[in-house]
Tab-separated table of N, CA, C and O in Angstrom:
chain	number	residue	atom	x	y	z
A	237	MET	N	99.115	-62.495	83.182
A	237	MET	CA	99.938	-61.471	84.115
A	237	MET	C	99.233	-61.107	85.410
A	237	MET	O	97.420	-61.672	85.541
A	238	SER	N	100.129	-60.477	85.944
A	238	SER	CA	99.140	-59.955	87.014
A	238	SER	C	98.802	-58.661	87.151
A	238	SER	O	98.798	-57.888	86.568
A	239	SER	N	97.521	-59.072	88.443
A	239	SER	CA	96.359	-57.427	87.644
A	239	SER	C	97.079	-56.298	88.995
A	239	SER	O	95.666	-55.957	88.785
A	240	GLY	N	97.815	-57.057	89.271
A	240	GLY	CA	98.388	-55.357	90.310
A	240	GLY	C	98.600	-53.854	89.794
A	240	GLY	O	97.753	-53.570	90.381
A	241	TRP	N	98.551	-53.291	88.425
A	241	TRP	CA	99.347	-52.146	87.613
A	241	TRP	C	97.714	-52.558	87.966
A	241	TRP	O	97.045	-51.097	87.820
A	242	LEU	N	96.376	-52.865	87.181
A	242	LEU	CA	95.206	-52.795	87.439
A	242	LEU	C	94.815	-51.876	87.891
A	242	LEU	O	93.536	-51.166	88.228
A	243	ASP	N	94.725	-52.476	89.304
A	243	ASP	CA	93.981	-52.242	90.517
A	243	ASP	C	94.126	-51.383	91.227
A	243	ASP	O	93.839	-50.313	91.918
A	244	SER	N	95.838	-51.229	90.757
A	244	SER	CA	95.163	-50.051	91.409
A	244	SER	C	95.588	-49.121	90.587
A	244	SER	O	95.532	-47.490	90.916
A	245	GLY	N	94.863	-49.165	89.444
A	245	GLY	CA	94.901	-47.472	88.448
A	245	GLY	C	96.187	-47.479	88.247
A	245	GLY	O	95.664	-45.778	86.826
A	246	THR	N	96.551	-47.131	88.338
A	246	THR	CA	98.238	-47.127	86.733
A	246	THR	C	98.640	-48.037	85.336
A	246	THR	O	97.495	-48.127	85.541
A	247	ASP	N	98.918	-46.810	85.161
A	247	ASP	CA	99.479	-47.458	83.087
A	247	ASP	C	99.590	-48.731	83.356
A	247	ASP	O	100.866	-48.388	84.241
A	248	PRO	N	99.615	-49.425	82.414
A	248	PRO	CA	99.843	-50.805	82.220
A	248	PRO	C	101.079	-50.867	81.111
A	248	PRO	O	101.319	-51.990	81.016
A	249	GLY	N	101.103	-49.709	80.575
A	249	GLY	CA	101.957	-49.677	80.011
A	249	GLY	C	101.833	-49.951	77.929
A	249	GLY	O	100.043	-50.523	78.734
A	250	GLU	N	102.491	-50.004	76.988
A	250	GLU	CA	102.552	-49.931	76.012
A	250	GLU	C	102.353	-52.052	75.585
A	250	GLU	O	100.928	-51.550	75.397
A	251	LEU	N	102.810	-52.363	76.712
A	251	LEU	CA	102.425	-53.808	76.308
A	251	LEU	C	101.436	-54.205	76.564
A	251	LEU	O	99.831	-54.956	76.589
A	252	GLY	N	100.107	-53.889	78.186
A	252	GLY	CA	99.489	-53.690	79.520
A	252	GLY	C	97.997	-53.200	77.922
A	252	GLY	O	97.414	-54.261	77.972
A	253	ARG	N	97.862	-51.900	77.648
A	253	ARG	CA	97.192	-51.167	76.738
A	253	ARG	C	96.854	-51.688	75.378
A	253	ARG	O	96.363	-51.538	74.756
A	254	ARG	N	97.865	-52.783	74.781
A	254	ARG	CA	97.345	-53.627	73.652
A	254	ARG	C	96.215	-54.705	73.876
A	254	ARG	O	95.060	-54.852	72.846
A	255	VAL	N	97.634	-55.669	75.260
A	255	VAL	CA	96.925	-56.657	75.411
A	255	VAL	C	94.551	-55.903	75.344
A	255	VAL	O	93.901	-56.887	75.346
A	256	LEU	N	94.707	-55.698	76.994
A	256	LEU	CA	93.761	-54.682	76.890
A	256	LEU	C	93.489	-54.542	75.374
A	256	LEU	O	91.886	-54.943	75.975
A	257	THR	N	93.609	-53.113	74.922
A	257	THR	CA	92.425	-52.879	73.418
A	257	THR	C	91.487	-54.814	73.624
A	257	THR	O	91.208	-55.013	72.749
A	258	GLU	N	93.076	-55.948	73.077
A	258	GLU	CA	92.887	-56.675	72.220
A	258	GLU	C	91.782	-57.530	72.491
A	258	GLU	O	90.595	-58.588	71.799
A	259	LEU	N	91.715	-57.597	74.118
A	259	LEU	CA	90.622	-58.204	74.473
A	259	LEU	C	89.844	-57.834	74.358
A	259	LEU	O	88.382	-58.770	75.130
A	260	ILE	N	89.260	-56.767	75.278
A	260	ILE	CA	88.306	-56.551	75.861
A	260	ILE	C	87.770	-54.355	74.936
A	260	ILE	O	86.660	-54.267	75.414
A	261	GLY	N	87.936	-54.438	74.017
A	261	GLY	CA	87.876	-53.194	73.285
A	261	GLY	C	88.715	-51.504	73.699
A	261	GLY	O	88.607	-50.996	72.908
A	262	SER	N	89.227	-51.810	74.704
A	262	SER	CA	89.721	-50.167	75.253
A	262	SER	C	91.281	-50.965	75.776
A	262	SER	O	91.070	-51.383	76.763
A	263	ALA	N	91.367	-49.692	76.168
A	263	ALA	CA	92.749	-50.056	76.779
A	263	ALA	C	92.960	-48.415	78.948
A	263	ALA	O	93.759	-48.769	78.925
A	264	GLN	N	91.566	-48.343	78.176
A	264	GLN	CA	90.750	-47.096	79.045
A	264	GLN	C	90.707	-48.124	80.766
A	264	GLN	O	90.427	-48.580	80.242
A	265	ILE	N	91.209	-48.014	81.639
A	265	ILE	CA	91.152	-48.445	82.881
A	265	ILE	C	89.850	-47.448	83.700
A	265	ILE	O	89.943	-46.613	83.916
A	266	ALA	N	88.790	-48.367	83.272
A	266	ALA	CA	87.329	-48.190	83.973
A	266	ALA	C	87.730	-46.991	85.747
A	266	ALA	O	88.736	-47.201	86.148
A	267	ALA	N	86.901	-46.548	86.287
A	267	ALA	CA	86.619	-45.717	86.652
A	267	ALA	C	86.469	-46.601	88.878
A	267	ALA	O	87.743	-45.951	89.719
A	268	ARG	N	86.181	-47.062	88.432
A	268	ARG	CA	86.731	-48.119	88.991
A	268	ARG	C	87.379	-49.449	89.062
A	268	ARG	O	87.231	-50.265	87.572
A	269	PRO	N	88.492	-49.599	88.619
A	269	PRO	CA	90.048	-50.823	88.631
A	269	PRO	C	89.064	-51.292	88.428
A	269	PRO	O	89.788	-52.264	87.041
A	270	ARG	N	89.045	-52.210	89.352
A	270	ARG	CA	88.381	-54.141	89.384
A	270	ARG	C	87.520	-54.052	88.307
A	270	ARG	O	87.610	-55.075	88.231
A	271	ALA	N	86.784	-52.584	88.623
A	271	ALA	CA	85.651	-53.341	86.932
A	271	ALA	C	86.505	-53.634	86.031
A	271	ALA	O	86.140	-54.954	85.139
A	272	THR	N	87.660	-53.684	85.055
A	272	THR	CA	88.834	-53.348	84.205
A	272	THR	C	89.106	-55.281	83.987
A	272	THR	O	89.232	-56.345	83.102
A	273	VAL	N	89.865	-55.134	85.446
A	273	VAL	CA	90.144	-57.014	86.081
A	273	VAL	C	89.402	-57.330	85.972
A	273	VAL	O	89.877	-58.331	84.810
A	274	ASP	N	87.885	-57.128	86.446
A	274	ASP	CA	87.107	-58.481	85.906
A	274	ASP	C	86.556	-58.478	84.954
A	274	ASP	O	86.553	-59.476	84.521
A	275	ALA	N	86.526	-57.823	84.185
A	275	ALA	CA	86.345	-57.702	82.549
A	275	ALA	C	87.478	-58.063	81.364
A	275	ALA	O	87.129	-59.525	81.216
A	276	LEU	N	88.590	-58.368	81.713
A	276	LEU	CA	89.834	-59.067	81.448
A	276	LEU	C	89.762	-60.427	81.686
A	276	LEU	O	89.949	-60.970	81.044
A	277	VAL	N	89.729	-61.128	82.748
A	277	VAL	CA	89.503	-62.022	83.272
A	277	VAL	C	88.328	-63.153	81.905
A	277	VAL	O	88.308	-64.449	82.264
A	278	GLN	N	87.249	-62.018	81.912
A	278	GLN	CA	86.650	-62.692	81.543
A	278	GLN	C	86.925	-63.307	80.239
A	278	GLN	O	86.397	-64.340	80.271
A	279	ALA	N	87.311	-62.413	79.743
A	279	ALA	CA	87.697	-61.853	78.901
A	279	ALA	C	88.347	-62.832	78.250
A	279	ALA	O	88.370	-64.194	77.296
A	280	VAL	N	89.081	-63.285	79.496
A	280	VAL	CA	90.359	-64.518	78.699
A	280	VAL	C	89.789	-65.784	79.634
A	280	VAL	O	89.602	-66.842	78.768
A	281	THR	N	88.866	-65.431	79.849
A	281	THR	CA	88.408	-67.332	80.956
A	281	THR	C	87.217	-67.688	80.106
A	281	THR	O	87.417	-68.566	79.894
A	282	ARG	N	86.471	-66.614	79.263
A	282	ARG	CA	85.587	-67.830	78.333
A	282	ARG	C	86.055	-67.888	77.549
A	282	ARG	O	84.913	-68.603	76.303
A	283	ARG	N	87.115	-67.849	76.144
A	283	ARG	CA	88.101	-68.248	75.435
A	283	ARG	C	88.834	-69.417	75.589
A	283	ARG	O	88.711	-69.747	76.400
A	284	PRO	N	89.002	-70.730	74.571
A	284	PRO	CA	89.512	-71.614	74.945
A	284	PRO	C	91.050	-71.376	74.596
A	284	PRO	O	90.513	-70.392	74.811
A	285	PRO	N	92.104	-72.083	75.142
A	285	PRO	CA	93.267	-71.060	75.811
A	285	PRO	C	94.300	-70.689	73.790
A	285	PRO	O	94.978	-70.671	73.323
A	286	VAL	N	93.760	-72.284	73.631
A	286	VAL	CA	94.405	-71.814	72.094
A	286	VAL	C	94.531	-70.577	71.264
A	286	VAL	O	95.191	-69.818	70.332
A	287	GLU	N	92.922	-69.832	71.668
A	287	GLU	CA	92.814	-68.947	70.480
A	287	GLU	C	93.223	-67.532	71.754
A	287	GLU	O	93.374	-66.713	70.966
A	288	LEU	N	94.133	-67.566	72.728
A	288	LEU	CA	94.888	-66.435	73.637
A	288	LEU	C	95.958	-66.665	72.772
A	288	LEU	O	96.651	-65.866	72.700
A	289	SER	N	96.438	-67.026	71.706
A	289	SER	CA	97.682	-67.262	70.779
A	289	SER	C	97.608	-66.151	69.731
A	289	SER	O	98.290	-66.153	69.341
A	290	ARG	N	96.688	-66.082	69.460
A	290	ARG	CA	96.271	-64.706	68.996
A	290	ARG	C	96.937	-63.395	69.440
A	290	ARG	O	97.605	-62.339	68.329
A	291	LEU	N	97.238	-63.873	70.152
A	291	LEU	CA	97.720	-62.339	71.196
A	291	LEU	C	99.190	-62.541	71.415
A	291	LEU	O	100.353	-60.821	71.007
A	292	ALA	N	100.260	-63.408	70.608
A	292	ALA	CA	101.403	-63.540	70.457
A	292	ALA	C	102.128	-62.040	69.717
A	292	ALA	O	103.121	-62.024	69.624
A	293	PRO	N	101.636	-61.872	68.377
A	293	PRO	CA	102.324	-61.074	68.085
A	293	PRO	C	101.775	-59.558	68.079
A	293	PRO	O	103.633	-58.958	68.505
A	294	LEU	N	101.335	-59.530	69.424
A	294	LEU	CA	101.984	-58.681	70.158
A	294	LEU	C	102.544	-57.909	70.693
A	294	LEU	O	103.816	-57.487	71.544
A	295	VAL	N	103.336	-59.591	71.277
A	295	VAL	CA	104.809	-59.284	71.699
A	295	VAL	C	105.767	-60.118	71.577
A	295	VAL	O	106.089	-60.614	71.732
A	296	LEU	N	105.601	-59.973	70.214
A	296	LEU	CA	107.514	-60.448	70.022
A	296	LEU	C	107.821	-59.425	69.309
A	296	LEU	O	108.997	-59.260	68.881
A	297	ASP	N	107.543	-58.173	69.395
A	297	ASP	CA	108.115	-56.730	69.830
A	297	ASP	C	108.840	-56.959	70.770
A	297	ASP	O	108.939	-56.501	71.988
A	298	ALA	N	109.999	-57.743	71.150
A	298	ALA	CA	110.896	-58.035	71.705
A	298	ALA	C	111.400	-56.430	72.893
A	298	ALA	O	112.450	-56.662	73.691
A	299	ALA	N	111.554	-56.058	72.067
A	299	ALA	CA	112.395	-53.926	72.356
A	299	ALA	C	111.235	-54.083	73.353
A	299	ALA	O	111.151	-53.602	74.668
A	300	ALA	N	110.509	-54.158	73.298
A	300	ALA	CA	109.237	-53.414	73.891
A	300	ALA	C	109.542	-54.144	75.111
A	300	ALA	O	108.409	-54.205	76.309
A	301	VAL	N	108.911	-55.862	74.686
A	301	VAL	CA	108.755	-57.032	76.337
A	301	VAL	C	110.549	-56.479	76.907
A	301	VAL	O	110.133	-56.808	78.439
A	302	ARG	N	111.301	-56.425	76.501
A	302	ARG	CA	112.232	-56.986	77.289
A	302	ARG	C	111.358	-55.019	77.900
A	302	ARG	O	112.549	-55.284	79.149
A	303	THR	N	111.890	-54.082	76.983
A	303	THR	CA	111.891	-53.723	78.573
A	303	THR	C	110.683	-53.592	79.723
A	303	THR	O	111.024	-52.681	80.694
A	304	GLU	N	109.353	-53.731	79.088
A	304	GLU	CA	108.883	-54.016	80.346
A	304	GLU	C	109.068	-54.754	81.113
A	304	GLU	O	108.739	-54.523	82.613
A	305	ALA	N	109.739	-56.127	81.072
A	305	ALA	CA	109.963	-57.098	82.130
A	305	ALA	C	111.386	-56.749	82.494
A	305	ALA	O	110.735	-56.495	83.948
A	306	ARG	N	112.239	-55.461	82.295
A	306	ARG	CA	113.072	-54.862	83.300
A	306	ARG	C	112.031	-54.155	83.748
A	306	ARG	O	112.950	-53.900	85.026
A	307	ARG	N	111.346	-53.629	83.619
A	307	ARG	CA	110.906	-52.586	84.304
A	307	ARG	C	109.687	-52.907	85.371
A	307	ARG	O	110.115	-52.788	87.178
A	308	ARG	N	109.215	-53.864	85.234
A	308	ARG	CA	108.214	-54.637	86.510
A	308	ARG	C	109.039	-55.583	87.499
A	308	ARG	O	108.986	-55.486	88.384
A	309	TRP	N	110.111	-56.185	86.260
A	309	TRP	CA	110.958	-57.815	87.343
A	309	TRP	C	112.328	-57.260	86.678
A	309	TRP	O	113.148	-58.130	86.204
A	310	PRO	N	113.027	-55.884	87.405
A	310	PRO	CA	114.111	-55.661	87.756
A	310	PRO	C	115.427	-56.956	86.967
A	310	PRO	O	116.692	-56.400	87.063
A	311	HIS	N	114.489	-58.006	88.382
A	311	HIS	CA	115.705	-58.724	88.671
A	311	HIS	C	115.803	-60.132	87.815
A	311	HIS	O	116.815	-61.492	88.153
A	312	ALA	N	114.367	-60.701	87.327
A	312	ALA	CA	114.012	-61.601	86.625
A	312	ALA	C	115.274	-61.609	85.486
A	312	ALA	O	115.666	-60.760	84.566
A	313	PRO	N	115.338	-62.871	84.735
A	313	PRO	CA	115.867	-62.479	83.707
A	313	PRO	C	115.647	-63.172	82.077
A	313	PRO	O	113.813	-63.544	82.345
A	314	VAL	N	115.451	-62.150	81.512
A	314	VAL	CA	114.785	-61.848	80.226
A	314	VAL	C	115.324	-62.719	79.552
A	314	VAL	O	116.898	-63.079	78.754
A	315	ARG	N	114.385	-63.976	78.961
A	315	ARG	CA	114.526	-65.140	78.188
A	315	ARG	C	114.578	-64.781	77.003
A	315	ARG	O	112.668	-63.853	76.262
A	316	ARG	N	114.555	-65.547	75.340
A	316	ARG	CA	114.261	-65.647	74.535
A	316	ARG	C	112.857	-66.601	73.883
A	316	ARG	O	112.969	-67.392	74.827
A	317	ALA	N	111.281	-66.475	73.519
A	317	ALA	CA	110.032	-66.588	74.020
A	317	ALA	C	111.058	-67.952	72.648
A	317	ALA	O	111.723	-67.800	71.829
A	318	GLY	N	110.362	-69.156	72.866
A	318	GLY	CA	110.244	-70.443	71.808
A	318	GLY	C	108.943	-70.350	70.845
A	318	GLY	O	108.834	-68.788	70.777
A	319	ASP	N	108.835	-71.482	70.466
A	319	ASP	CA	107.352	-70.758	69.054
A	319	ASP	C	106.408	-71.006	70.463
A	319	ASP	O	105.786	-72.213	71.200
A	320	GLY	N	105.030	-69.957	69.320
A	320	GLY	CA	104.003	-69.357	69.950
A	320	GLY	C	103.452	-71.095	69.579
A	320	GLY	O	102.571	-71.461	70.288
A	321	ALA	N	103.406	-71.422	68.777
A	321	ALA	CA	102.666	-72.866	68.072
A	321	ALA	C	102.225	-74.121	68.827
A	321	ALA	O	101.755	-73.946	69.650
A	322	ALA	N	103.550	-74.175	69.391
A	322	ALA	CA	104.260	-75.260	70.712
A	322	ALA	C	103.516	-75.135	71.746
A	322	ALA	O	103.357	-75.592	72.239
A	323	ALA	N	103.002	-73.591	72.044
A	323	ALA	CA	103.339	-73.789	73.760
A	323	ALA	C	101.128	-73.372	73.443
A	323	ALA	O	101.059	-73.713	74.239
A	324	ALA	N	100.838	-73.168	72.876
A	324	ALA	CA	99.671	-72.788	72.277
A	324	ALA	C	98.467	-74.521	72.433
A	324	ALA	O	97.726	-74.863	73.079
A	325	ALA	N	99.507	-75.150	71.497
A	325	ALA	CA	98.786	-76.627	71.495
A	325	ALA	C	98.771	-76.779	73.266
A	325	ALA	O	98.041	-77.848	73.463
A	326	TRP	N	99.972	-76.941	73.831
A	326	TRP	CA	100.635	-77.640	75.537
A	326	TRP	C	99.023	-76.676	76.114
A	326	TRP	O	98.559	-77.630	77.179
A	327	LEU	N	99.030	-75.654	75.860
A	327	LEU	CA	98.106	-74.819	76.753
A	327	LEU	C	95.821	-75.823	76.204
A	327	LEU	O	95.709	-76.215	76.881
A	328	ALA	N	96.529	-75.962	74.545
A	328	ALA	CA	95.206	-76.159	74.739
A	328	ALA	C	94.562	-77.547	74.924
A	328	ALA	O	94.035	-78.177	75.779
A	329	ALA	N	96.774	-78.835	75.394
A	329	ALA	CA	96.264	-79.908	76.064
A	329	ALA	C	96.677	-80.460	76.511
A	329	ALA	O	95.334	-81.449	77.306
A	330	ARG	N	96.982	-78.865	77.825
A	330	ARG	CA	97.318	-79.792	79.391
A	330	ARG	C	96.456	-80.514	79.948
A	330	ARG	O	96.472	-80.642	80.697
A	331	ASP	N	94.592	-79.378	79.575
A	331	ASP	CA	92.996	-80.164	80.697
A	331	ASP	C	92.310	-81.277	79.290
A	331	ASP	O	91.316	-81.481	80.250
A	332	LEU	N	93.469	-81.694	78.562
A	332	LEU	CA	92.345	-83.483	77.731
A	332	LEU	C	93.028	-84.297	79.560
A	332	LEU	O	93.455	-84.189	80.356
A	333	PRO	N	92.095	-85.105	79.712
A	333	PRO	CA	91.860	-86.357	80.535
A	333	PRO	C	93.267	-87.666	80.219
A	333	PRO	O	93.931	-87.745	81.076
A	334	GLU	N	93.682	-87.929	78.927
A	334	GLU	CA	94.868	-87.971	78.120
A	334	GLU	C	96.000	-87.605	78.759
A	334	GLU	O	96.717	-88.196	78.635
A	335	ALA	N	96.422	-85.234	79.259
A	335	ALA	CA	97.186	-85.447	79.983
A	335	ALA	C	97.026	-85.256	81.633
A	335	ALA	O	97.138	-84.749	82.345
A	336	THR	N	97.979	-86.529	81.760
A	336	THR	CA	98.118	-87.646	82.835
A	336	THR	C	99.474	-86.160	84.021
A	336	THR	O	100.056	-86.319	85.028
A	337	ASP	N	99.947	-86.047	83.134
A	337	ASP	CA	101.823	-85.091	82.564
A	337	ASP	C	101.844	-84.073	82.466
A	337	ASP	O	101.683	-83.549	81.803
A	338	PRO	N	101.289	-82.286	82.680
A	338	PRO	CA	101.302	-81.341	81.476
A	338	PRO	C	102.895	-81.079	82.227
A	338	PRO	O	102.624	-80.276	81.191
A	339	ALA	N	103.471	-81.272	83.309
A	339	ALA	CA	105.168	-80.609	83.120
A	339	ALA	C	105.859	-81.490	81.619
A	339	ALA	O	106.287	-81.091	80.703
A	340	ALA	N	105.860	-83.029	81.640
A	340	ALA	CA	105.894	-83.978	80.573
A	340	ALA	C	105.300	-83.190	79.227
A	340	ALA	O	106.307	-83.750	78.604
A	341	LEU	N	104.779	-83.394	79.647
A	341	LEU	CA	103.453	-83.190	77.679
A	341	LEU	C	104.747	-81.322	77.315
A	341	LEU	O	104.768	-80.890	76.110
A	342	HIS	N	104.760	-80.699	78.472
A	342	HIS	CA	105.333	-79.247	78.375
A	342	HIS	C	106.246	-80.063	77.498
A	342	HIS	O	106.543	-79.330	77.104
A	343	ALA	N	107.132	-80.698	78.094
A	343	ALA	CA	108.612	-80.702	77.975
A	343	ALA	C	108.708	-81.134	76.664
A	343	ALA	O	109.608	-81.179	75.323
A	344	ARG	N	107.536	-82.337	76.093
A	344	ARG	CA	107.625	-82.564	74.917
A	344	ARG	C	107.361	-81.878	73.652
A	344	ARG	O	107.889	-81.667	73.153
A	345	LEU	N	106.341	-80.921	73.854
A	345	LEU	CA	105.401	-80.030	73.224
A	345	LEU	C	106.314	-78.415	73.185
A	345	LEU	O	106.405	-78.785	71.801
A	346	VAL	N	106.855	-78.516	73.797
A	346	VAL	CA	107.660	-76.608	73.882
A	346	VAL	C	109.414	-77.486	74.487
A	346	VAL	O	109.518	-77.530	75.097
A	347	PRO	N	110.310	-77.615	73.219
A	347	PRO	CA	111.910	-77.460	73.656
A	347	PRO	C	112.330	-76.534	74.315
A	347	PRO	O	111.926	-75.132	74.317
A	348	SER	N	112.957	-77.053	75.532
A	348	SER	CA	114.302	-75.863	75.857
A	348	SER	C	114.573	-74.881	74.893
A	348	SER	O	115.282	-75.251	74.358
A	349	LEU	N	114.975	-73.736	75.474
A	349	LEU	CA	116.305	-73.293	74.193
A	349	LEU	C	117.171	-72.539	74.774
A	349	LEU	O	117.946	-72.131	74.809
A	350	THR	N	116.946	-73.604	75.717
A	350	THR	CA	118.794	-73.640	76.453
A	350	THR	C	120.047	-74.194	75.372
A	350	THR	O	119.078	-75.746	75.086
C-alpha cells in the first residue's frame, strides 16, 4: 500500500479507511499526516506477515476493490485474487533461511490464476 494518499492528507477511500481502522484503530488522518503513515508502518512491521492475512476479509468485497483499484491505477489490469491462505503462507515462509528462492516458493505455494 502506497502511503502517498496518507502523506498528502487526502481521503484514503473506503478500503483505506477500513485498513487503517483495523491496523491502527482509527481511519482519521492525523493533523500531521506523516504521523498516520508512521503509525501504519509500525503496526504492519511489528506483526509477523501471516498476521496480516486477517486483512483478507476487508478486501474480499470485489466491487469495492475493483472500484478503488481502477480509481488509483486506471491503466492497470484488475485480476481476481487467489488463495489468501497460500499467499499468507508464502509471506510467512519467504524470510525463512531455507527459502533461498522466494519467487520459486511463490510459484509453488500460490498457483497462477491464468
